Amino acid sequence: MILADLAGLLEKQFPDADIPESFLGLSMGSFPDWDSLGHISLLLSIEEHYGIRFSLEEMESLSNMQNIASALKSHGVGS
Amino acid sequence: MARNDQSRHKTFSPPHGRVRVAFSQVITHQRVFRPEDQQRFMVISGDNNPVHLDPVRARRFLFGKTVVHGVHLLMWALDSLFSTRKDNYRISAVRASFRRPVFPGDQVTIEYPSNSEESVRLVITSVGEVKANVQVEFYRMHGVSDQTYSPHPEAPTPYEPRALTDDDLPGLEGTLALHLPKIEYRRLFPNLARSVEPLQASALLSISRLVGVECPGLNSILYEIDLADEASQMRSDMNYRVAAFDERTQRVSLDIVSPFLSGSVIAFVRPEPVSQADCAELSVLVEDDEFSDQNALIVGASRGLGEVTAKLLAMGGAAVTGTFNVGKDDADQVAEEINSAGGRIRFVHLDVTQSDFLESFANEGDLDLTHLYYFCSPKIPLNQTGKFSTETLEDLFQFYVSHFIELTNVLVESRLSRAFYPSTIFLDETPLGMGEYSVAKSAGEAACAILEKIYPKLRIYRPRLPPTNTDQTASILPARRDDPSTLMLKHLREFASL
């Protein structure tokens, strides 16, 4: 469920990108639109969607989808 | 502007008697934005943010030099799209995201990837990078616009961009008058002026003024515009409201309401130029005379690591000559601070890119220098194209290798016996986007080794420094970086012990 949500949020933030089915290997810079400012917008949209808030220190480490998925679990999402 | 081929696909009639027009993908436009273009856009938009107009101030902002207004790019793209249209149009929706800055002098291209029947997608690129994505829809209007309201015909009165803080932004709201000075507008965007509803054009111009001058103002970066034709108010002004502000990331989401274009604008507040520690803080770290045997030349001493080095050396008793290129005001401030604190520094102008720079430098008199510190650097580019740029490498090579060698060759003729060449930790880490920088610094290290063999009395200290907190490394998301003062003092002491 989390993966489906994340895929949708990725597609919404980067509508021009081709998001592969196995997207957990993607990270900031994987496609041109995914720059630092786009990344911030993605993280904020994830926060809004799940009603959570990452710390600034967490944000610095959340540069790829695998880390983001792990961070969501640590925030109790999907449990 | 060059245009290659252009064609139009079929049209059909949507509801409300308007004709939706689809454009094909085979149009390409190119141009270069010049500083005078920036000035003209400033006049009609009122966006006088120095990041677009003032090269000296802009060099200390996030991008290191002046950048083209994002809305200027957008309106040029729309103007190009309408270059063969003769009817009146209304924009039904426009979404633009500004990915990377465009600099005056860059060749910019509009490309038209695949489009559906209902919308046109434009991609603005330059030097192999996507700079902006635009999605736009139009309706062809029958007859002439009969709007009761129209934009103010005079140019907006410029005022100093506001520098809003974290406390100012949440919930901030206000109103901007819509302006459209016709003569200047027609000159800059003749096709838009002929074809598109004036209130919509003035709304786009006002968004540039809103973000660049009003909110967030001085320290803004325009990131995204998402507007639709919603006739929610029939007035000659635009209302805005900060719908969300995230203090961690400095992201500002603005709700916009104006005649025929309403929606949202995303901007970021960019970091302020980095201030280095002052002489009072640094003087307690050094002994009064620990650098007193040095008659030092610091190339690039008006800010960043060069500024920190100048202060530490001067507080440690060295006689310092600093150089600046364009930042005379910054240099004057550093000199005033050091000399008031009991140190000794004077600044001279030096532009290493000028072929006669050594001659002009020599005219400053016999400097009798013993130590050279070489912090001369352009804004270090982050290459996100995924390709190695030999052009960028050649530019950096001039700064980090050629001019360093030329300067050293001259100074060793007098008393120079020590040189400090700041290399980079990126030679160990080789991050992809810093390839050209890493290669140029690698060549600089090799040059240091060769120079030591040519001049046996010369020792060149070349530490591989990590990123520190300077204008060069400023970023939207705060990152942990070494403190320049602590780092430089450690290396200055190692260098002094050679």
JSON list of C-alpha atoms in Angstrom, two decimals, chain B residues 120 205 282:
[
{"chain": "B", "resi": 120, "resn": "VAL", "atom": "CA", "xyz": [0.99, 22.01, -25.65]},
{"chain": "B", "resi": 205, "resn": "LEU", "atom": "CA", "xyz": [4.05, 39.85, -15.37]},
{"chain": "B", "resi": 282, "resn": "LEU", "atom": "CA", "xyz": [39.29, 35.13, 15.14]}
]
